[in-house]
XYZ file of C-alpha atoms in Angstrom:
543
model
C 115.664 101.250 110.360
C 118.261 101.329 107.639
C 118.095 105.114 107.305
C 118.213 105.551 111.058
C 121.136 103.206 111.293
C 123.001 105.073 108.556
C 122.411 108.396 110.320
C 123.605 106.948 113.596
C 126.747 105.644 111.932
C 127.384 109.078 110.457
C 126.911 110.781 113.829
C 129.186 108.266 115.504
C 131.791 108.898 112.841
C 131.602 112.666 113.399
C 131.858 112.282 117.150
C 134.848 110.003 116.789
C 136.569 112.556 114.607
C 135.789 115.425 116.995
C 136.440 113.563 120.242
C 139.579 111.386 120.310
C 139.234 108.012 121.970
C 140.501 107.884 125.552
C 144.177 107.119 125.699
C 144.701 107.751 122.002
C 146.445 110.656 120.405
C 144.363 112.713 117.980
C 144.288 111.157 114.518
C 145.104 107.679 115.791
C 143.233 104.616 116.992
C 139.692 103.530 116.225
C 138.601 107.099 115.559
C 140.586 107.231 112.339
C 140.672 103.530 111.497
C 140.514 103.162 107.720
C 137.513 101.279 106.350
C 137.712 97.569 105.668
C 137.410 97.061 101.919
C 135.782 93.876 100.638
C 135.416 92.937 96.983
C 132.592 90.600 95.970
C 132.781 88.946 92.549
C 129.289 87.703 91.712
C 127.858 85.756 88.806
C 124.630 83.847 88.282
C 122.935 81.335 86.005
C 126.203 79.864 84.785
C 124.373 76.694 83.687
C 127.476 74.550 83.333
C 128.914 76.780 80.604
C 132.533 75.800 81.218
C 133.293 76.262 77.519
C 133.123 79.755 75.978
C 129.587 81.006 75.470
C 130.513 82.399 72.062
C 133.541 83.273 69.985
C 133.910 86.508 71.949
C 132.494 85.871 75.427
C 132.697 83.538 78.372
C 134.357 80.327 79.395
C 135.347 79.182 82.873
C 139.067 79.529 82.159
C 138.637 83.139 81.024
C 136.397 84.007 83.957
C 139.013 82.536 86.283
C 141.622 84.894 84.839
C 139.382 87.912 85.439
C 138.710 86.777 88.985
C 142.364 86.201 89.786
C 143.384 89.577 88.398
C 140.738 91.321 90.502
C 141.641 89.315 93.591
C 145.245 90.412 93.198
C 144.250 94.064 93.646
C 142.020 93.561 96.697
C 142.915 92.518 100.208
C 139.601 90.780 100.877
C 137.664 88.998 98.136
C 134.703 86.631 98.055
C 133.329 84.898 94.950
C 129.584 84.225 94.912
C 127.333 82.221 92.588
C 123.754 83.476 92.601
C 122.188 80.133 91.660
C 121.879 77.832 88.651
C 125.595 77.181 88.651
C 124.650 73.771 87.277
C 121.653 72.393 85.399
C 120.454 72.998 81.827
C 124.123 72.643 80.926
C 125.872 71.973 77.607
C 126.867 68.383 76.893
C 130.491 68.739 78.013
C 129.306 69.269 81.581
C 125.902 67.562 81.536
C 127.243 64.257 80.184
C 129.153 63.937 83.454
C 126.251 65.095 85.655
C 127.817 68.562 85.982
C 130.828 67.296 87.885
C 133.061 69.298 85.479
C 131.350 72.549 86.480
C 131.742 71.876 90.189
C 135.412 71.046 89.658
C 135.883 74.198 87.572
C 134.167 76.308 90.246
C 136.522 74.832 92.838
C 139.504 75.922 90.754
C 137.959 79.348 90.142
C 137.781 79.886 93.894
C 134.020 80.099 94.366
C 133.291 80.704 98.067
C 129.487 80.557 98.180
C 126.762 79.204 95.887
C 123.078 79.727 96.533
C 120.795 76.939 95.334
C 118.870 77.839 92.169
C 115.939 75.986 90.653
C 118.187 74.234 88.126
C 120.432 72.859 90.847
C 117.459 70.578 91.491
C 117.035 69.303 87.927
C 118.308 65.844 88.875
C 116.713 65.894 92.327
C 117.835 67.129 95.713
C 119.631 63.898 96.589
C 121.851 64.422 93.548
C 122.505 67.985 94.680
C 123.687 66.602 98.011
C 126.187 64.541 96.001
C 127.319 67.704 94.233
C 128.067 69.153 97.671
C 129.633 66.190 99.390
C 131.078 64.140 96.514
C 130.973 60.509 95.491
C 130.256 58.824 92.174
C 126.849 58.889 90.507
C 124.659 56.025 91.806
C 123.872 54.782 88.291
C 126.620 55.981 85.955
C 129.477 55.973 88.431
C 132.331 58.368 87.714
C 132.271 58.457 83.920
C 135.568 60.296 83.676
C 137.365 57.384 85.327
C 138.246 59.503 88.333
C 136.573 60.154 91.659
C 134.469 63.175 92.517
C 135.177 65.133 95.694
C 132.216 67.511 95.500
C 132.121 71.264 95.963
C 134.806 72.937 98.042
C 132.304 75.713 98.763
C 128.939 75.545 100.557
C 125.566 75.672 98.863
C 123.088 77.883 100.749
C 119.317 77.360 100.864
C 117.671 79.173 103.756
C 114.123 78.707 102.450
C 114.316 75.044 101.390
C 113.155 72.724 104.170
C 113.334 68.935 104.284
C 110.000 67.469 105.349
C 111.671 64.490 107.014
C 113.893 66.546 109.325
C 112.278 69.978 109.425
C 115.702 71.466 108.770
C 117.106 73.392 105.828
C 118.462 71.292 102.970
C 121.689 73.301 103.101
C 122.947 75.947 105.541
C 120.879 79.154 105.516
C 123.858 81.485 105.628
C 127.612 81.779 105.762
C 129.550 84.291 107.860
C 132.969 85.459 106.712
C 135.333 87.783 108.577
C 137.323 90.489 106.821
C 139.680 92.709 108.796
C 137.762 92.063 111.978
C 134.345 92.780 110.417
C 131.919 89.904 110.010
C 129.812 89.737 106.850
C 126.852 87.360 106.537
C 125.581 85.958 103.242
C 122.001 84.604 103.363
C 120.916 82.480 100.389
C 117.380 81.809 99.112
C 115.835 80.380 95.938
C 112.525 81.462 94.428
C 109.545 80.085 96.336
C 107.934 79.056 93.039
C 110.661 76.452 92.350
C 108.346 73.395 92.598
C 106.279 74.664 89.665
C 109.261 75.062 87.340
C 111.175 71.828 87.944
C 110.107 68.215 87.586
C 107.784 67.282 90.430
C 109.892 64.332 91.592
C 112.946 66.589 91.977
C 111.405 68.529 94.872
C 109.414 65.742 96.491
C 110.000 65.882 100.228
C 110.956 69.564 100.217
C 109.052 72.685 101.269
C 109.887 76.100 99.776
C 109.222 79.158 101.929
C 108.668 82.820 101.061
C 111.956 84.491 100.171
C 111.583 87.752 102.105
C 110.047 86.143 105.179
C 112.906 83.660 105.301
C 115.602 86.306 104.952
C 113.964 88.325 107.721
C 113.926 85.313 110.011
C 117.651 84.775 109.622
C 118.398 88.489 109.881
C 117.009 88.326 113.413
C 119.414 85.488 114.186
C 122.345 87.404 112.720
C 121.453 90.573 114.619
C 121.581 88.612 117.865
C 125.085 87.596 116.835
C 125.827 91.329 116.423
C 126.526 90.999 112.707
C 125.843 94.329 111.022
C 126.733 93.683 107.385
C 124.259 91.347 105.681
C 124.146 90.367 102.006
C 121.115 88.545 100.574
C 121.885 86.226 97.657
C 118.519 85.624 96.002
C 117.883 83.292 93.086
C 115.024 85.401 91.847
C 115.340 88.538 89.809
C 113.877 91.227 87.684
C 114.480 93.403 84.668
C 116.207 96.689 84.053
C 114.019 99.649 83.187
C 114.402 103.387 82.818
C 113.106 103.863 86.339
C 115.302 101.207 87.929
C 114.243 97.580 88.238
C 110.954 95.785 87.706
C 109.866 92.233 88.378
C 109.578 89.857 91.307
C 112.755 91.045 93.013
C 111.232 94.468 93.753
C 108.585 93.037 96.066
C 111.149 90.803 97.774
C 113.461 93.737 98.472
C 110.581 95.925 99.652
C 109.518 93.296 102.195
C 113.009 92.482 103.444
C 114.399 93.844 106.714
C 116.261 97.136 106.333
C 119.290 95.509 107.944
C 120.057 93.798 104.615
C 122.592 96.005 102.852
C 122.989 94.382 99.433
C 121.066 92.000 97.159
C 122.833 89.737 94.662
C 120.142 88.293 92.391
C 119.681 86.055 89.362
C 117.224 83.740 87.600
C 116.082 86.176 84.894
C 119.428 86.125 83.034
C 119.460 89.921 82.988
C 122.283 92.411 83.429
C 121.382 95.180 85.868
C 122.514 97.237 88.813
C 119.763 99.268 90.402
C 118.724 100.902 93.624
C 115.564 99.752 95.369
C 114.593 101.662 98.493
C 118.162 102.819 98.984
C 119.754 99.399 98.560
C 121.935 98.116 95.739
C 120.520 95.192 93.733
C 122.729 93.430 91.172
C 122.437 90.745 88.510
C 124.647 89.472 85.683
C 123.928 87.707 82.404
C 123.726 83.943 82.174
C 126.271 81.509 80.787
C 129.320 83.183 82.269
C 129.127 86.115 79.857
C 129.288 88.761 82.575
C 129.979 89.100 86.269
C 129.540 91.839 88.853
C 132.312 93.490 90.833
C 130.945 94.859 94.108
C 133.281 96.879 96.316
C 132.160 97.376 99.904
C 133.638 99.769 102.419
C 132.899 98.679 105.985
C 133.220 100.796 109.097
C 135.678 99.026 111.363
C 134.053 100.572 114.447
C 130.326 100.136 113.749
C 130.861 97.035 111.553
C 128.353 98.462 109.084
C 128.427 99.297 105.382
C 129.723 102.751 104.509
C 129.419 102.465 100.729
C 128.624 100.033 97.916
C 130.051 100.381 94.410
C 128.987 97.867 91.763
C 129.827 97.400 88.079
C 129.003 94.678 85.560
C 131.778 93.464 83.321
C 131.789 91.309 80.187
C 134.013 88.233 80.145
C 135.704 89.172 76.878
C 138.098 86.594 75.484
C 140.172 88.807 73.195
C 143.560 89.586 74.677
C 142.919 87.445 77.764
C 144.980 84.382 78.628
C 142.769 81.620 80.015
C 143.761 80.213 83.405
C 145.887 77.176 82.599
C 144.521 74.877 85.306
C 140.884 75.562 84.450
C 141.577 75.331 80.722
C 143.216 71.932 81.187
C 140.157 70.669 83.041
C 137.801 71.941 80.326
C 139.875 70.394 77.539
C 139.958 67.063 79.354
C 136.174 66.875 79.479
C 135.848 68.153 75.914
C 137.993 65.250 74.740
C 135.891 62.760 76.706
C 132.629 64.159 75.317
C 133.787 64.695 71.712
C 132.875 61.254 70.287
C 129.216 61.924 71.083
C 129.098 65.715 70.908
C 130.495 65.944 67.368
C 128.172 63.425 65.696
C 126.259 65.178 62.878
C 122.518 64.502 63.215
C 121.200 66.632 60.350
C 121.251 70.106 58.868
C 119.376 73.408 58.640
C 118.847 75.885 55.820
C 119.219 78.887 58.123
C 119.067 79.990 61.728
C 116.266 78.371 63.726
C 115.907 80.327 66.941
C 113.814 80.434 70.100
C 113.140 84.155 69.580
C 109.379 84.567 69.730
C 107.253 86.717 67.462
C 104.588 89.065 68.788
C 102.251 86.131 69.398
C 104.850 84.226 71.416
C 105.628 81.609 68.760
C 109.198 80.720 67.775
C 110.612 78.830 64.808
C 112.531 76.464 67.059
C 109.470 75.900 69.225
C 107.576 74.836 66.112
C 110.325 72.381 65.142
C 110.452 70.818 68.605
C 106.661 70.449 68.779
C 106.662 68.855 65.325
C 109.444 66.479 66.387
C 107.475 65.405 69.435
C 104.307 64.867 67.421
C 106.241 62.833 64.836
C 107.333 60.387 67.522
C 104.018 60.131 69.353
C 102.814 57.017 67.439
C 105.134 54.884 69.539
C 103.477 56.111 72.730
C 99.813 55.850 71.904
C 99.563 58.299 69.039
C 98.667 61.988 69.242
C 97.207 64.768 67.144
C 98.676 67.789 68.971
C 102.019 68.426 70.681
C 102.820 71.174 73.180
C 106.249 72.487 74.228
C 107.071 74.899 77.058
C 109.233 77.827 75.871
C 111.385 77.738 79.004
C 112.586 74.271 78.042
C 114.188 75.576 74.838
C 117.641 76.545 76.062
C 119.619 77.504 72.937
C 119.270 78.400 69.260
C 120.342 76.330 66.267
C 122.551 78.582 64.169
C 123.579 77.898 60.585
C 127.109 79.205 61.051
C 127.808 77.625 64.460
C 130.754 75.232 64.280
C 131.341 73.156 67.402
C 133.550 70.457 65.873
C 134.555 69.518 62.355
C 131.087 69.845 60.839
C 130.252 72.038 57.856
C 128.135 75.218 58.072
C 124.493 74.254 58.339
C 125.208 70.850 59.829
C 123.813 70.211 63.307
C 125.670 68.080 65.840
C 124.364 66.079 68.757
C 126.077 68.487 71.128
C 124.274 71.456 69.564
C 120.923 69.667 69.818
C 121.687 68.810 73.432
C 122.135 72.501 74.237
C 118.601 73.072 72.947
C 116.977 70.348 75.081
C 119.312 69.363 77.929
C 116.823 68.250 80.579
C 116.231 64.628 79.615
C 112.443 64.820 79.963
C 110.352 61.979 78.591
C 107.683 62.372 75.929
C 104.268 61.746 77.427
C 100.968 61.224 75.642
C 97.581 61.569 77.328
C 93.963 62.374 76.530
C 92.313 65.772 77.017
C 88.890 66.960 75.936
C 88.454 69.948 73.677
C 87.192 71.926 76.665
C 90.301 70.998 78.648
C 92.531 72.115 75.780
C 90.728 75.461 75.782
C 91.301 75.729 79.548
C 94.949 74.760 79.033
C 95.475 77.585 76.561
C 93.995 80.056 79.049
C 96.569 78.934 81.625
C 99.255 80.590 79.491
C 98.382 83.863 81.244
C 98.260 84.256 85.005
C 99.224 86.767 87.660
C 102.822 85.549 87.677
C 103.506 85.880 83.966
C 102.934 84.684 80.414
C 104.227 81.397 78.985
C 103.060 80.771 75.427
C 103.153 77.056 74.656
C 104.684 76.098 71.333
C 102.350 73.916 69.265
C 102.663 71.384 66.451
C 101.691 71.956 62.845
C 97.987 71.799 62.056
C 96.929 73.204 65.439
C 96.020 76.895 65.356
C 94.187 79.456 67.467
C 93.875 83.201 68.068
C 93.981 85.166 71.293
C 93.345 88.750 72.300
C 96.150 90.395 74.232
C 93.753 92.943 75.735
C 91.110 90.468 76.887
C 90.928 89.598 80.596
C 92.674 86.526 81.938
C 90.523 83.470 81.503
C 88.940 84.825 78.323
C 91.872 85.579 76.036
C 91.409 82.669 73.608
C 88.385 82.636 71.308
C 87.190 78.997 71.423
C 85.834 79.295 67.892
C 89.374 79.859 66.578
C 90.867 76.689 68.090
C 91.369 74.508 65.029
C 92.959 71.172 64.205
C 93.733 70.998 60.486
C 91.094 73.652 59.885
C 88.348 71.904 61.849
C 87.118 73.500 65.106
C 87.868 71.532 68.251
C 84.804 69.880 69.757
C 84.658 70.741 73.484
C 83.141 67.322 74.248
C 85.479 65.260 72.054
C 88.683 63.599 73.260
C 92.100 64.277 71.750
C 95.447 62.586 72.332
C 98.137 65.175 73.032
C 101.895 64.888 73.555
C 104.199 66.959 75.733
C 107.307 66.420 77.842
C 107.060 64.871 81.298
C 107.725 68.229 82.955
C 104.539 69.665 81.469
C 102.632 66.424 82.003
C 103.296 66.778 85.727
C 101.857 70.311 85.744
C 105.119 72.198 85.332
C 105.064 75.950 84.697
C 101.622 75.963 86.360
C 99.926 74.120 83.463
C 97.800 72.040 85.799
C 95.296 70.986 83.116
C 97.826 68.427 81.882
C 97.545 66.598 85.211
C 93.839 66.012 84.470
C 94.681 63.941 81.399
C 93.818 60.255 81.171
C 95.446 57.268 79.488
C 98.943 58.535 80.183
C 101.764 56.749 78.344
C 105.465 57.622 78.590
C 107.905 57.212 75.714
C 111.370 58.285 74.591
C 113.512 61.151 75.863
C 112.555 64.437 74.206
C 116.075 65.033 72.888
C 116.017 61.677 71.111
C 112.840 62.727 69.304
C 114.548 65.907 68.117
C 117.615 63.970 66.929
C 115.457 61.489 65.007
C 113.425 64.326 63.499
C 116.558 65.963 62.123
C 117.696 62.637 60.730
C 114.424 62.164 58.862
C 113.700 65.742 57.753
C 117.000 67.483 57.016
C 117.605 70.057 55.861
C 115.166 71.592 58.319
C 114.002 75.116 57.503
C 112.600 77.782 59.855
C 108.842 77.990 59.406
C 106.527 80.992 59.011
C 105.449 81.024 62.685
C 101.751 81.290 61.866
C 100.195 78.752 64.209
C 99.344 81.231 66.959
C 97.673 84.517 66.054
C 97.655 87.517 68.389
C 94.994 90.166 67.936
C 94.609 93.425 69.875
């Protein structure tokens, strides 16, 4: 349909050029109407990064300057967040339940925000508060001021409330530019319930992304809206041949009437063409954004061309927007007494970068920290940590306050584990632990659990799913695990509830909940500093 529609638009354009409209002189009227130009400024996976991401990139005040400069050179502009605007945020925003990020986005002029999985980190009722305002039901308004909520709408076409049967947020937003209506349809990945805490999505149903977009396209077509943009919080990866990943299937199954896809979730920078349609994504943390220039036919109301470029939010030579900078500095001052507390030190960089087996130095440290604080919650002999829950590196040279090189602050530790999950200890058999390890590979992807010291195993990358781990290599302090024996294991509450599709954890017995995972990491640094990066030899990958 899309190709046919494009051909029809071209033929109509030629006819209009060759045959002047009745009552109009040649070269005038609708036949020669210039295209309507619309500029979309898109970013995704901001994750509350209102402060600069690094010494060279990012920061809400710098992004605001870029946006305002680009708005000044375009007649029609719309600013779009592709999901995860909030959630998994640094302390300066998270300490205030991400109210600072919403307020910064208001100042930046965000027009539309699709719901991402991390928008639901504190539950969907809390996300309603982000939209409509009001103080937090437990903490109140910690900044001493009220909270008005987002000045822009969240969109969630495929998120349905079980109690009402209606979408949690509007499915789309229609904006008019120069007489041409443009619809933005927003969806989040259908797999959201498996990657957020179970209680956060209780009472919600998540529908297939492409099917949902197609449903609303039919509604928009009946409204005679020709230009449709899908904002999808699911993404892919750039490759030599274009794009790969989940977004390809979504685009392939989506109605040809959709002209453009703004995507996210994978934190990747790409602009590619899938089946003749432009698909964009920008890096996380406010490091990059995408400028998308549309030319719309004023007669047919359809897209004539799409031009997209990704741009780094470089700080050098850029003056931060004064109003946004003032807001950021206000919250920095409020958070500083906690953020700048030194909790320990490191001998070098401890990062979440995984080796060939999927093990990272920081994953080892976190698993060890959780195991060290298991005695208070029933004791344990093994700890597991999901790699997706490790959100930042600990860098020797990073200075966030007045600390010395190598010193680690509470704010830096918070960036690593910002979710506030609780440590949970339960009992699994050796056979269940073997089955758990096999769940690291499935048709959706690979998630290698980080494990505590003393627990080791080998797996074959080439072996079929379900048979990758050699049971004989699963050892605890050099002793093979007994399939029939019981072992106490510790993990965060997200994993304990079956998060990331690790359903074996939900079969555990004798479940006991303890301290917040971040607190365990803070205490571990206090007791073991300086902490050194380990050899990453707990998990062995063989061909």
